[in-house]
Short mmCIF file of C-alpha atoms and ligand atoms in Angstrom, two decimals:
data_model
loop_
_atom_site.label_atom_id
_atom_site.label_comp_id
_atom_site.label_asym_id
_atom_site.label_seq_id
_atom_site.Cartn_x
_atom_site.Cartn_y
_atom_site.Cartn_z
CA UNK B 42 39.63 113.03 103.74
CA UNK B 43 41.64 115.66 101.98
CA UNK B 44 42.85 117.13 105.24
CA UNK B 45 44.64 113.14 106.31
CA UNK B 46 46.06 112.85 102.93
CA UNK B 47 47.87 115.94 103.39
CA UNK B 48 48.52 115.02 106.80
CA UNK B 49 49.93 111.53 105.73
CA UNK B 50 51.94 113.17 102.59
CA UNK B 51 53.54 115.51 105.36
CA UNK B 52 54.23 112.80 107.30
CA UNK B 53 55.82 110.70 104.28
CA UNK B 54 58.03 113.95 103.68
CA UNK B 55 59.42 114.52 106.97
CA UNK B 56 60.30 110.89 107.65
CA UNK B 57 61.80 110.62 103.93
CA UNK B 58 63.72 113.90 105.29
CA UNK B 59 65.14 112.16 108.49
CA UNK B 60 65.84 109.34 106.96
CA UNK B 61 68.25 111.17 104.86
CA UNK B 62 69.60 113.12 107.82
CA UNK B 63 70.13 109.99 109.65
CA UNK B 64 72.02 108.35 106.92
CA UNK B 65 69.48 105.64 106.06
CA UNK B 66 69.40 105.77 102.18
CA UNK B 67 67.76 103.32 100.35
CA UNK B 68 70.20 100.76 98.65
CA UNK B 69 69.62 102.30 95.55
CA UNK B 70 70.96 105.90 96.56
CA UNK B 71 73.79 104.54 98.45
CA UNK B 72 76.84 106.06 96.36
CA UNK B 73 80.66 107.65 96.58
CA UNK B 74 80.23 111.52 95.00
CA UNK B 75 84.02 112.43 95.48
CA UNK B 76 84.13 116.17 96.67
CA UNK B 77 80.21 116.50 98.17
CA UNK B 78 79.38 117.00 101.72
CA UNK B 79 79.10 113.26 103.42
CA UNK B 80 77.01 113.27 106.21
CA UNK B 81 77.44 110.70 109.44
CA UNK B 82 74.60 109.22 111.14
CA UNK B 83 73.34 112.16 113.08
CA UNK B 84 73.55 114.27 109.85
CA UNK B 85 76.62 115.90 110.71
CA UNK B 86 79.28 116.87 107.84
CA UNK B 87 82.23 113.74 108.88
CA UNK B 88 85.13 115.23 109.85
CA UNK B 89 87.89 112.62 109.26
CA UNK B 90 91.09 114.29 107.42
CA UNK B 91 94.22 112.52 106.61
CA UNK B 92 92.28 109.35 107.74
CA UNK B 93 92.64 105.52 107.10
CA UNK B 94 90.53 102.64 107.51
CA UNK B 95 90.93 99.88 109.42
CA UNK B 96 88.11 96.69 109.04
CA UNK B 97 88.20 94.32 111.58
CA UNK B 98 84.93 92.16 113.14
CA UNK B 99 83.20 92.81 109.79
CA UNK B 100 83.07 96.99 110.20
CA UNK B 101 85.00 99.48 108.81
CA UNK B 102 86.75 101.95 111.30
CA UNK B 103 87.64 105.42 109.45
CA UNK B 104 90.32 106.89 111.75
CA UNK B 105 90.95 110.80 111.06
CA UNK B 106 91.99 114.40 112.03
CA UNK B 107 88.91 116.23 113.40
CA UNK B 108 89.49 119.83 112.48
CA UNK B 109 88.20 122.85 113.12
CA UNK B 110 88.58 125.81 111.34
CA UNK B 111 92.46 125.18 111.40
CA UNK B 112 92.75 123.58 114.96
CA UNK B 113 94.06 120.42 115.24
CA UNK B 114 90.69 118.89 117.87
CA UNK B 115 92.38 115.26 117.91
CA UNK B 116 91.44 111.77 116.24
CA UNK B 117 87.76 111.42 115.13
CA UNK B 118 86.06 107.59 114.73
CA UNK B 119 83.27 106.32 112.74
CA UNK B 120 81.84 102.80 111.91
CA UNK B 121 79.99 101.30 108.86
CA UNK B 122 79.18 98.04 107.48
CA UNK B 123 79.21 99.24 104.05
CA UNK B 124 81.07 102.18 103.75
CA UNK B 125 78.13 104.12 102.68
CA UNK B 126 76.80 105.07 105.84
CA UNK B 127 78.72 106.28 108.58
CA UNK B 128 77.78 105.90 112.54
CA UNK B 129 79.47 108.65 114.43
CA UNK B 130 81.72 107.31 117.48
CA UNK B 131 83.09 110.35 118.80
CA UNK B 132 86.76 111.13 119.79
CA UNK B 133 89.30 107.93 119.40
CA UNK B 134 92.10 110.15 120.49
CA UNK B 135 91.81 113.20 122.45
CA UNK B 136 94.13 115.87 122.72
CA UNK B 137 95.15 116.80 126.56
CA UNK B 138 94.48 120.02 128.52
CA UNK B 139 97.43 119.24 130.32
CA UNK B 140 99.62 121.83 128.39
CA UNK B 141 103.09 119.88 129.67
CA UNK B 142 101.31 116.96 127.43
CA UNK B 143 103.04 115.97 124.45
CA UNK B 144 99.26 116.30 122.44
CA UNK B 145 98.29 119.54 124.60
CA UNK B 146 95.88 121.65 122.60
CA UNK B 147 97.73 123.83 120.35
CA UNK B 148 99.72 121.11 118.77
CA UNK B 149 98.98 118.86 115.68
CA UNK B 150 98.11 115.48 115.56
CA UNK B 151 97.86 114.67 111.86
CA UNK B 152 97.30 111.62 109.21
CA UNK B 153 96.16 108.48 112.39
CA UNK B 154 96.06 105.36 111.21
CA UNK B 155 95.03 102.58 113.42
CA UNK B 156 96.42 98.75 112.95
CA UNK B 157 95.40 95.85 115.22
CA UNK B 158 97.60 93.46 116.71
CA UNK B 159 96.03 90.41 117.25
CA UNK B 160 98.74 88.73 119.37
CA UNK B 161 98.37 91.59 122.33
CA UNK B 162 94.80 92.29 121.37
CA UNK B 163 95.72 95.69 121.24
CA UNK B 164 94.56 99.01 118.57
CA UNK B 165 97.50 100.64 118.46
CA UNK B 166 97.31 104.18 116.28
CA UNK B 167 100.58 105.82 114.83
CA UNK B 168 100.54 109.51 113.42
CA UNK B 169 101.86 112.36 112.59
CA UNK B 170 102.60 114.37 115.89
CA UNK B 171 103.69 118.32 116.63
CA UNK B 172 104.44 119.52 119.58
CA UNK B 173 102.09 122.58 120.72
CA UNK B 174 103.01 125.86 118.89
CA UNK B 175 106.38 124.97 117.60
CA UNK B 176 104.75 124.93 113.75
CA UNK B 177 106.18 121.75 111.68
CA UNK B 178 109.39 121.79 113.67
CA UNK B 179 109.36 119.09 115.97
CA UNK B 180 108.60 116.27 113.15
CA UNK B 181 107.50 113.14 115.41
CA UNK B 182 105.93 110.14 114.88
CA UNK B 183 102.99 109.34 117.98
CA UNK B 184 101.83 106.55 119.24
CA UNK B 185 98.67 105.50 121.27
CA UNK B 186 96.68 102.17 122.41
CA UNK B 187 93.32 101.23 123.37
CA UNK B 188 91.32 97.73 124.03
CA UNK B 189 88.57 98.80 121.49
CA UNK B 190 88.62 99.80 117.94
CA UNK B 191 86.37 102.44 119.28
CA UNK B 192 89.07 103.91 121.89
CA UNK B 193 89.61 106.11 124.13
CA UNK B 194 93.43 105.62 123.04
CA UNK B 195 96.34 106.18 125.79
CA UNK B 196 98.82 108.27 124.55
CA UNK B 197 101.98 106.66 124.92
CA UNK B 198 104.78 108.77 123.34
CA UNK B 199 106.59 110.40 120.53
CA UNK B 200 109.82 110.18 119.36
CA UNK B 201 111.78 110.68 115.53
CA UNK B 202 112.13 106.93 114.13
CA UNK B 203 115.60 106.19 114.56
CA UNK B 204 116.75 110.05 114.45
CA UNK B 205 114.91 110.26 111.19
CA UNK B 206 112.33 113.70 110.94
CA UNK B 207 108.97 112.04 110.66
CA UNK B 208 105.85 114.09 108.94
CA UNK B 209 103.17 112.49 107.19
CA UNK B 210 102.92 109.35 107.50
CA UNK B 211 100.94 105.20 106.92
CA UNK B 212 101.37 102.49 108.23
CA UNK B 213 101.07 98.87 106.40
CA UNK B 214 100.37 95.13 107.94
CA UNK B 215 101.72 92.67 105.23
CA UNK B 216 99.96 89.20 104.76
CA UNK B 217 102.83 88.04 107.67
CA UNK B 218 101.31 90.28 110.30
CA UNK B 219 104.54 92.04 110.03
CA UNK B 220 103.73 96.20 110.48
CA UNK B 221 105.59 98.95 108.68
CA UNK B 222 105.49 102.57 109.25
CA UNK B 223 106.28 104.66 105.83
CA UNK B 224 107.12 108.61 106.45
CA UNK B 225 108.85 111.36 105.14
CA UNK B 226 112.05 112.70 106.72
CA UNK B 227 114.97 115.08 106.23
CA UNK B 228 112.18 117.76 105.55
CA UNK B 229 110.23 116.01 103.64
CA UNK B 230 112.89 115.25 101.13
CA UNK B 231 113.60 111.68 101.96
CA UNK B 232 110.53 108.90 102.12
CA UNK B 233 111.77 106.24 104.54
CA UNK B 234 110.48 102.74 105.86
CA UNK B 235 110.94 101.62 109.14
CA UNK B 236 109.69 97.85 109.96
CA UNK B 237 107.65 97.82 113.84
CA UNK B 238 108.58 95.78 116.68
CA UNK B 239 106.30 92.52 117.08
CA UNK B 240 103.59 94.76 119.68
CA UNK B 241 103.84 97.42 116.92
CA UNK B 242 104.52 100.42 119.39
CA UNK B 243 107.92 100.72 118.76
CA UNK B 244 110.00 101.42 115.35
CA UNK B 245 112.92 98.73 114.99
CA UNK B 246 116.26 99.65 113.29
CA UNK B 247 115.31 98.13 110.37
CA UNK B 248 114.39 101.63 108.68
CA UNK B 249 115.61 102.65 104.94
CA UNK B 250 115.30 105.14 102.66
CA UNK B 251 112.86 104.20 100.15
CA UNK B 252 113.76 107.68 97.55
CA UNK B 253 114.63 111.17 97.66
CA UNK B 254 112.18 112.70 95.51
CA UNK B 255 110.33 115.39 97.91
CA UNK B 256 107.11 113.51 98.56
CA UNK B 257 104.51 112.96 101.28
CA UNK B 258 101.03 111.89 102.05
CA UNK B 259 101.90 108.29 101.12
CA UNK B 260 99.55 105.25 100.55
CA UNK B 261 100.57 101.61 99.81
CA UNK B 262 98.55 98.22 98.74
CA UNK B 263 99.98 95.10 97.26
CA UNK B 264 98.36 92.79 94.30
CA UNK B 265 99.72 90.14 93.23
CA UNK B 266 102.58 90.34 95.80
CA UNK B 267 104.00 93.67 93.98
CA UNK B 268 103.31 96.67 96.35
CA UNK B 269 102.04 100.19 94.93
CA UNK B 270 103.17 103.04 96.47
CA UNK B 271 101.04 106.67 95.56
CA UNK B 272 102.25 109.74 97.10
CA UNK B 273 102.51 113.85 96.57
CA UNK B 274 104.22 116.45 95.76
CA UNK B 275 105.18 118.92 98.90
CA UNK B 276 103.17 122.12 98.42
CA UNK B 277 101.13 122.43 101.53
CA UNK B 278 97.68 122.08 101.40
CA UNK B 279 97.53 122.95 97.37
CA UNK B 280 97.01 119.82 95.30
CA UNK B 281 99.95 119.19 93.25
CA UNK B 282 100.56 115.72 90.76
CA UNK B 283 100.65 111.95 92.45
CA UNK B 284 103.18 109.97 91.79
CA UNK B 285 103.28 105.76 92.19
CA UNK B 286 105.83 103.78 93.16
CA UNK B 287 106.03 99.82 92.51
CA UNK B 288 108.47 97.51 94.16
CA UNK B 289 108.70 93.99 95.00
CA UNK B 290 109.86 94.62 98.84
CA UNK B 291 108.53 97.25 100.68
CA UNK B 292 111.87 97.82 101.26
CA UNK B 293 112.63 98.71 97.66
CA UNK B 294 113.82 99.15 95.41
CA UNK B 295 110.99 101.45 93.72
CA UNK B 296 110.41 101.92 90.86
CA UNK B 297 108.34 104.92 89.72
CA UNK B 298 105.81 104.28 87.05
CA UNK B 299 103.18 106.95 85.88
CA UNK B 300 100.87 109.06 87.69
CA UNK B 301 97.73 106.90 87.72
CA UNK B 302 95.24 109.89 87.68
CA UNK B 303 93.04 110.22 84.72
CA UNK B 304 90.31 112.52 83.87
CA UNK B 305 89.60 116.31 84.96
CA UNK B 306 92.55 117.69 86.93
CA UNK B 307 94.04 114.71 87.13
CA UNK B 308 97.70 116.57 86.92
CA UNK B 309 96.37 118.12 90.52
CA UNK B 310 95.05 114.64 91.70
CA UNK B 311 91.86 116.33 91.23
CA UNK B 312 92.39 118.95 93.63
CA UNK B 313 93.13 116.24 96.08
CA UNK B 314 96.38 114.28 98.12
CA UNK B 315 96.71 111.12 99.01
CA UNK B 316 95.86 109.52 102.46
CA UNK B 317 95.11 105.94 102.33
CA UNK B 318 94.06 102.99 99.97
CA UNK B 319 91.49 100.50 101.58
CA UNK B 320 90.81 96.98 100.10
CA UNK B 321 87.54 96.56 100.19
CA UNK B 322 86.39 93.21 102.49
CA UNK B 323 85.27 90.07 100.59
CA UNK B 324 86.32 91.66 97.14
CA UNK B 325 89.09 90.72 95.59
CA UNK B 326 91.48 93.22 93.91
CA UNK B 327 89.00 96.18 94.76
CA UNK B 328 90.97 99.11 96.34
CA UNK B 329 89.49 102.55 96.98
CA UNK B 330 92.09 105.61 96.71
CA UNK B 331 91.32 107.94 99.56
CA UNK B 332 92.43 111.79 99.38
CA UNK B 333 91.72 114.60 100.80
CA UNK B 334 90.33 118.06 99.03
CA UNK B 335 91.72 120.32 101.66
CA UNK B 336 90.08 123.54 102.48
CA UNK B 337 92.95 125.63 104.35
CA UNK B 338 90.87 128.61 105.33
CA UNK B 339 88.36 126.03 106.79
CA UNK B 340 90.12 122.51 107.75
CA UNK B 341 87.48 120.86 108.92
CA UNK B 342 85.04 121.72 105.67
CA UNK B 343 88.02 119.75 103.55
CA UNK B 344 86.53 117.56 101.60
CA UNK B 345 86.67 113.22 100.50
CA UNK B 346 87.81 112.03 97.23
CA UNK B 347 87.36 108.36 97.43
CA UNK B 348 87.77 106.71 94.16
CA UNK B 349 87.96 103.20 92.89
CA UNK B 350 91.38 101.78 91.86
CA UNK B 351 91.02 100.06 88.11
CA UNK B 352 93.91 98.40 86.65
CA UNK B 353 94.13 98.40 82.77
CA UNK B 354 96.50 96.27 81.02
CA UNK B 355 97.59 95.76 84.86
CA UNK B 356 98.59 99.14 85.85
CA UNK B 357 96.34 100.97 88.31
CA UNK B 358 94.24 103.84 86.81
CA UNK B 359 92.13 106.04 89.32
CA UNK B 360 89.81 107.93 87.01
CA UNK B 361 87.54 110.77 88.36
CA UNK B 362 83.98 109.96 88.43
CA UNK B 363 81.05 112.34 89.74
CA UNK B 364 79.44 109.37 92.15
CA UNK B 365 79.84 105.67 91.85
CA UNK B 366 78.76 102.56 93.52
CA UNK B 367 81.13 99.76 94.96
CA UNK B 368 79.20 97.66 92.05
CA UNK B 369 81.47 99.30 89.85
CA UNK B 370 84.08 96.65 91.17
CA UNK B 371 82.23 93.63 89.78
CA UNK B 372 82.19 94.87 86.33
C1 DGJ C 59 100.86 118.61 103.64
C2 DGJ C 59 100.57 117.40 104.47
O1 DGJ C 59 100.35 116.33 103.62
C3 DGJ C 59 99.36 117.65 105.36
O2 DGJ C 59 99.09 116.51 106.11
C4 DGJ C 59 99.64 118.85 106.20
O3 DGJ C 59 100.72 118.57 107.06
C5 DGJ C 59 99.97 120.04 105.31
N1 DGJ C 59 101.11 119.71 104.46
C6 DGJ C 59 100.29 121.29 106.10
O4 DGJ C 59 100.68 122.33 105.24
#
């Protein structure tokens, strides 16, 4: 009797164990802790940097750089229904052996971000692209394409957005279907727009300078038809303060209001930079601030900071919190 107690306690502990490893928590311990390891289905630390998130067919896609320990190893994917738990699947973009390739090992793709366009049924995925061991110099935005959200995407080229340097990067689908593509140029000094063509693999020459204020890792979201604009300073991978932007065309002019960070090293964006803000489906006004906690002497052990937007007296405030539930949004 005592012996298949034990037996069955054993057997409660090891399936309670790979449940955890496998990423099914219990609705109750499903939570955001901003800086911990987050595991993926198989139990594997996700490595997503410089990601965004794209929902379409009720999932979320999260889109990112899969590091290793400074490598750039090409464009990570992973679904989930509720953000919580993450299914890895695999390599959206890979980067080519071919070393005449444009994405040849030994070059950087950085900050993806995947849009869909529903009028050629195509994923189409912009980023950040550097052309193997030339450092930072060659400053291109790259484009790919697949049929599923999913990939593999075709690399189709790279090129500077009307002559404009292009480093980090985001792209943004207004209400209109209408895509824009926001980067920083002239060295990082200048923060440009330029609006996409209709199949959203080309930039068109509508492209302006948005400010000069040395900024990158930028991240945009609209309420109440004003957009918000957060970005960073340019100090590498140390954390430095956000800034936002607010304007009433993403073509400007912005207007820069305070830094919406609040809390413990909130002056360092709590040792994170900006990479994307995600609406969250079905909720209205509930946007999650997505940064990275960069690790450079180990890339791919950066970490998350996801955080939920709040607006007080109707300006955003992203205040640190240890873990928190997307709950938080209906109260
Ligand atoms: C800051 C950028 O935001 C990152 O994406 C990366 O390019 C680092 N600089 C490299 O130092």
């Amino acid at each position: 009797m005592r012996v298949s107690a034990s037996v069955l306690l054993l057997a409660i502990a090891i399936l309670a164990g790979c449940q955890t490893q496998k990423g099914s928590i219990s609705k109750k311990e499903q939570a955001f802790q901003p800086g911990s390891i987050w595991n993926d289905n198989n139990g594997e630390v996700i490595n997503a940097h410089g990601g965004g998130i794209l929902y379409i067919n009720k999932t979320y896609y999260w889109y990112g750089e899969k590091r290793g320990k400074s490598a750039s190893e090409g464009v990570a994917v992973y679904s989930s229904k509720d953000l919580y738990r993450w299914k890895n699947e695999g390599i959206a973009l890979a980067k080519s052996n071919d070393p005449n390739s444009e994405i040849a090992v030994g070059g950087l793709v950085e900050r993806p971000k995947v849009i869909y366009n529903a009028k050629t049924k195509k994923y189409v995925m912009w980023f950040h692209l550097e052309l193997p061991n030339k450092g930072y110099s060659a400053a291109r935005a790259g484009v790919a394409i697949s049929d599923k959200a999913t990939g593999p995407f075709v690399y189709l080229k790279s090129f500077r957005p009307n002559g404009h340097m292009s480093r980090d990067m985001t792209l943004y689908v207004d209400d209109d279907a209408t895509a824009y593509h926001i980067y920083s140029a002239r060295e990082n000094y200048d923060l440009r727009i330029t609006k996409l063509t209709d199949d959203y693999l080309s930039a068109t020459t509508e492209d302006t300078l948005l400010f000069s204020s040395h900024r990158e890792a930028p991240a945009v979201f609209k309420k109440d038809g004003l957009y918000y604009l957060i970005t960073s300073g340019c100090t590498g991978w140390a954390p430095n303060k956000a800034s936002l932007h607010t304007a009433t065309s993403l073509f400007g002019p912005w207007k820069l209001v305070e830094d919406p960070m609040n809390g413990p090293l909130a002056e360092k964006t709590f040792n994170g930079q900006s990479t994307y803000i995600l609406p969250i489906a079905g909720k209205k006004d509930a946007f999650v601030f997505m940064a990275d906690k960069w690790n450079p002497k180990d890339l791919k052990d950066s970490r998350y900071l996801w955080l939920p937007i709040q607006f007080k007296d109707g300006k955003p405030l992203i205040t640190w919190q240890d873990s928190w539930k997307l709950d938080s949004f209906n109260q």
